[in-house]
PDB file of C-alpha atoms in Angstrom:
ATOM      1  CA  GLN A   1      12.430  12.863  -7.036  1.00  0.00           C
ATOM      2  CA  VAL A   2       9.488  11.233  -5.367  1.00  0.00           C
ATOM      3  CA  GLN A   3       9.914  10.301  -1.713  1.00  0.00           C
ATOM      4  CA  LEU A   4       7.480   8.194   0.367  1.00  0.00           C
ATOM      5  CA  THR A   5       7.013   8.177   4.028  1.00  0.00           C
ATOM      6  CA  GLU A   6       4.837   5.664   5.779  1.00  0.00           C
ATOM      7  CA  SER A   7       3.193   5.892   9.133  1.00  0.00           C
ATOM      8  CA  GLY A   8       0.415   4.291  11.065  1.00  0.00           C
ATOM      9  CA  GLY A   9       1.964   0.891  11.872  1.00  0.00           C
ATOM     10  CA  ASP A  10       1.303  -0.489  15.333  1.00  0.00           C
ATOM     11  CA  SER A  11       0.498  -3.551  17.535  1.00  0.00           C
ATOM     12  CA  VAL A  12      -3.068  -4.494  17.673  1.00  0.00           C
ATOM     13  CA  GLN A  13      -5.105  -7.578  18.588  1.00  0.00           C
ATOM     14  CA  ALA A  14      -6.802  -9.892  16.078  1.00  0.00           C
ATOM     15  CA  GLY A  15     -10.123  -8.276  14.785  1.00  0.00           C
ATOM     16  CA  GLY A  16      -8.808  -4.772  15.228  1.00  0.00           C
ATOM     17  CA  SER A  17      -8.207  -2.108  12.613  1.00  0.00           C
ATOM     18  CA  LEU A  18      -5.324   0.229  11.481  1.00  0.00           C
ATOM     19  CA  ARG A  19      -5.058   2.877   8.911  1.00  0.00           C
ATOM     20  CA  LEU A  20      -1.675   3.221   7.266  1.00  0.00           C
ATOM     21  CA  SER A  21      -0.703   6.445   5.595  1.00  0.00           C
ATOM     22  CA  CYS A  22       1.833   7.059   2.838  1.00  0.00           C
ATOM     23  CA  ALA A  23       2.866  10.701   2.240  1.00  0.00           C
ATOM     24  CA  ALA A  24       4.444  11.472  -0.999  1.00  0.00           C
ATOM     25  CA  SER A  25       6.631  14.509  -1.903  1.00  0.00           C
ATOM     26  CA  GLY A  26       8.138  15.443  -5.250  1.00  0.00           C
ATOM     27  CA  LEU A  27       5.213  14.201  -7.371  1.00  0.00           C
ATOM     28  CA  THR A  28       5.289  15.991 -10.625  1.00  0.00           C
ATOM     29  CA  SER A  29       2.771  14.115 -12.688  1.00  0.00           C
ATOM     30  CA  ARG A  30      -1.004  13.190 -12.167  1.00  0.00           C
ATOM     31  CA  ARG A  31      -0.566   9.919 -13.887  1.00  0.00           C
ATOM     32  CA  TYR A  32       0.892   7.397 -11.414  1.00  0.00           C
ATOM     33  CA  CYS A  33       0.140   4.170  -9.492  1.00  0.00           C
ATOM     34  CA  MET A  34       0.550   3.692  -5.772  1.00  0.00           C
ATOM     35  CA  GLY A  35       0.783   0.307  -4.120  1.00  0.00           C
ATOM     36  CA  TRP A  36       0.993  -1.240  -0.591  1.00  0.00           C
ATOM     37  CA  PHE A  37       3.194  -4.211  -0.129  1.00  0.00           C
ATOM     38  CA  ARG A  38       4.189  -6.325   2.893  1.00  0.00           C
ATOM     39  CA  GLN A  39       6.979  -8.627   4.000  1.00  0.00           C
ATOM     40  CA  ALA A  40       7.183 -10.877   7.000  1.00  0.00           C
ATOM     41  CA  PRO A  41      10.350 -12.317   8.136  1.00  0.00           C
ATOM     42  CA  GLY A  42      11.551 -15.230   5.884  1.00  0.00           C
ATOM     43  CA  ASN A  43       8.880 -14.469   3.211  1.00  0.00           C
ATOM     44  CA  GLU A  44       9.044 -12.583  -0.082  1.00  0.00           C
ATOM     45  CA  ARG A  45       7.607  -9.161  -0.518  1.00  0.00           C
ATOM     46  CA  GLU A  46       3.997  -9.550  -1.570  1.00  0.00           C
ATOM     47  CA  GLY A  47       1.474  -7.181  -3.021  1.00  0.00           C
ATOM     48  CA  VAL A  48      -1.429  -6.094  -0.950  1.00  0.00           C
ATOM     49  CA  ALA A  49      -3.219  -3.365  -2.656  1.00  0.00           C
ATOM     50  CA  SER A  50      -2.633  -0.878  -5.510  1.00  0.00           C
ATOM     51  CA  PHE A  51      -4.422   2.229  -7.104  1.00  0.00           C
ATOM     52  CA  CYS A  52      -3.802   4.066 -10.266  1.00  0.00           C
ATOM     53  CA  SER A  53      -4.764   7.757 -10.741  1.00  0.00           C
ATOM     54  CA  LEU A  54      -7.220   9.023 -13.403  1.00  0.00           C
ATOM     55  CA  SER A  55      -8.773   5.593 -13.859  1.00  0.00           C
ATOM     56  CA  GLY A  56      -9.111   5.124 -10.045  1.00  0.00           C
ATOM     57  CA  HIS A  57      -8.683   1.286 -10.734  1.00  0.00           C
ATOM     58  CA  THR A  58      -7.791  -0.762  -7.730  1.00  0.00           C
ATOM     59  CA  ASN A  59      -6.444  -4.216  -7.187  1.00  0.00           C
ATOM     60  CA  TYR A  60      -6.164  -6.380  -3.969  1.00  0.00           C
ATOM     61  CA  ALA A  61      -4.529  -9.525  -2.977  1.00  0.00           C
ATOM     62  CA  ASP A  62      -7.127 -12.261  -2.376  1.00  0.00           C
ATOM     63  CA  SER A  63      -5.975 -12.627   1.276  1.00  0.00           C
ATOM     64  CA  VAL A  64      -7.119  -9.117   2.048  1.00  0.00           C
ATOM     65  CA  LYS A  65     -10.165  -8.618  -0.172  1.00  0.00           C
ATOM     66  CA  GLY A  66     -13.198  -7.337   1.730  1.00  0.00           C
ATOM     67  CA  ARG A  67     -10.901  -6.253   4.694  1.00  0.00           C
ATOM     68  CA  PHE A  68      -8.476  -3.816   3.371  1.00  0.00           C
ATOM     69  CA  THR A  69      -9.075  -0.635   1.344  1.00  0.00           C
ATOM     70  CA  ILE A  70      -6.657   1.606  -0.555  1.00  0.00           C
ATOM     71  CA  SER A  71      -7.600   5.095  -1.060  1.00  0.00           C
ATOM     72  CA  GLN A  72      -5.949   8.504  -2.165  1.00  0.00           C
ATOM     73  CA  ASP A  73      -6.262  12.049  -0.881  1.00  0.00           C
ATOM     74  CA  ASN A  74      -4.927  14.022  -3.813  1.00  0.00           C
ATOM     75  CA  ALA A  75      -5.035  17.316  -1.975  1.00  0.00           C
ATOM     76  CA  LYS A  76      -2.559  15.885   0.555  1.00  0.00           C
ATOM     77  CA  TYR A  77      -0.671  13.612  -1.828  1.00  0.00           C
ATOM     78  CA  THR A  78      -1.312  10.883   0.688  1.00  0.00           C
ATOM     79  CA  THR A  79      -2.246   7.106   0.110  1.00  0.00           C
ATOM     80  CA  TYR A  80      -4.065   5.200   2.728  1.00  0.00           C
ATOM     81  CA  LEU A  81      -4.584   1.603   3.520  1.00  0.00           C
ATOM     82  CA  GLN A  82      -7.436   1.030   5.885  1.00  0.00           C
ATOM     83  CA  MET A  83      -7.108  -2.527   7.365  1.00  0.00           C
ATOM     84  CA  ASN A  84     -10.032  -4.031   9.141  1.00  0.00           C
ATOM     85  CA  SER A  85     -10.576  -7.448  10.819  1.00  0.00           C
ATOM     86  CA  LEU A  86      -6.938  -7.876  11.065  1.00  0.00           C
ATOM     87  CA  LYS A  87      -5.472 -11.470  11.590  1.00  0.00           C
ATOM     88  CA  PRO A  88      -2.104 -12.604  12.935  1.00  0.00           C
ATOM     89  CA  GLU A  89      -1.076 -13.594   9.393  1.00  0.00           C
ATOM     90  CA  ASP A  90      -1.233  -9.835   8.534  1.00  0.00           C
ATOM     91  CA  THR A  91       1.844  -9.206  10.689  1.00  0.00           C
ATOM     92  CA  ALA A  92       4.523  -7.686   8.515  1.00  0.00           C
ATOM     93  CA  MET A  93       6.422  -4.760   7.604  1.00  0.00           C
ATOM     94  CA  TYR A  94       4.368  -2.753   5.181  1.00  0.00           C
ATOM     95  CA  TYR A  95       5.601  -0.631   2.386  1.00  0.00           C
ATOM     96  CA  CYS A  96       4.140   1.902   0.009  1.00  0.00           C
ATOM     97  CA  ALA A  97       5.532   2.329  -3.466  1.00  0.00           C
ATOM     98  CA  HIS A  98       5.101   4.519  -6.430  1.00  0.00           C
ATOM     99  CA  GLY A  99       5.140   3.556 -10.052  1.00  0.00           C
ATOM    100  CA  PRO A 100       4.369   4.665 -13.581  1.00  0.00           C
ATOM    101  CA  TRP A 101       0.844   4.979 -14.557  1.00  0.00           C
ATOM    102  CA  ARG A 102      -1.041   1.963 -15.796  1.00  0.00           C
ATOM    103  CA  SER A 103      -4.619   1.568 -16.992  1.00  0.00           C
ATOM    104  CA  SER A 104      -4.996  -1.440 -14.818  1.00  0.00           C
ATOM    105  CA  ALA A 105      -3.618  -1.413 -11.256  1.00  0.00           C
ATOM    106  CA  SER A 106      -1.239  -4.163 -10.397  1.00  0.00           C
ATOM    107  CA  ILE A 107       0.194  -5.535  -7.173  1.00  0.00           C
ATOM    108  CA  TYR A 108       3.342  -6.941  -8.838  1.00  0.00           C
ATOM    109  CA  PRO A 109       6.295  -5.296  -7.143  1.00  0.00           C
ATOM    110  CA  ASP A 110       8.409  -4.905 -10.248  1.00  0.00           C
ATOM    111  CA  TYR A 111       5.922  -2.445 -11.567  1.00  0.00           C
ATOM    112  CA  PHE A 112       6.965  -0.080  -8.725  1.00  0.00           C
ATOM    113  CA  SER A 113      10.264   1.834  -8.677  1.00  0.00           C
ATOM    114  CA  ILE A 114      10.127   4.045  -5.591  1.00  0.00           C
ATOM    115  CA  TRP A 115       9.793   2.604  -2.218  1.00  0.00           C
ATOM    116  CA  GLY A 116       9.175   3.964   1.282  1.00  0.00           C
ATOM    117  CA  GLN A 117      11.137   2.672   4.461  1.00  0.00           C
ATOM    118  CA  GLY A 118       8.124   0.615   5.783  1.00  0.00           C
ATOM    119  CA  THR A 119       6.052   0.683   8.825  1.00  0.00           C
ATOM    120  CA  GLN A 120       5.486  -2.365  11.172  1.00  0.00           C
ATOM    121  CA  VAL A 121       2.155  -4.004  11.683  1.00  0.00           C
ATOM    122  CA  THR A 122       1.907  -6.504  14.426  1.00  0.00           C
ATOM    123  CA  VAL A 123      -1.272  -8.447  15.075  1.00  0.00           C
ATOM    124  CA  SER A 124      -1.562 -10.719  18.106  1.00  0.00           C
ATOM    125  CA  SER A 125      -4.051 -13.452  18.626  1.00  0.00           C
TER     126      SER A 125
END
């Protein structure tokens, strides 16, 4: 059973940077997709970025393109989300998720079946 543990959330000022980490255990296949999602109070969960193995294809929400980067360290079974130029509207609980392999990465939450517990990101103006 795959388990995911996020870390790296913090409180920062607008314009700052954070790197979130998602450590995975129990991975048995080299074919998978990983995603980062966020949910602010009163809002639906939204996709931020995703990555699929083998193809290395990535996908980003328009709101974070050019500011966020998803990456994978296969040796450490860890997925990262580098977040730069943070804005107050980026404030949310951030979750990583694991899903079956797709040739094209998607940020649609229903494509992912295993979720971490989340890490809080707060950006102040």
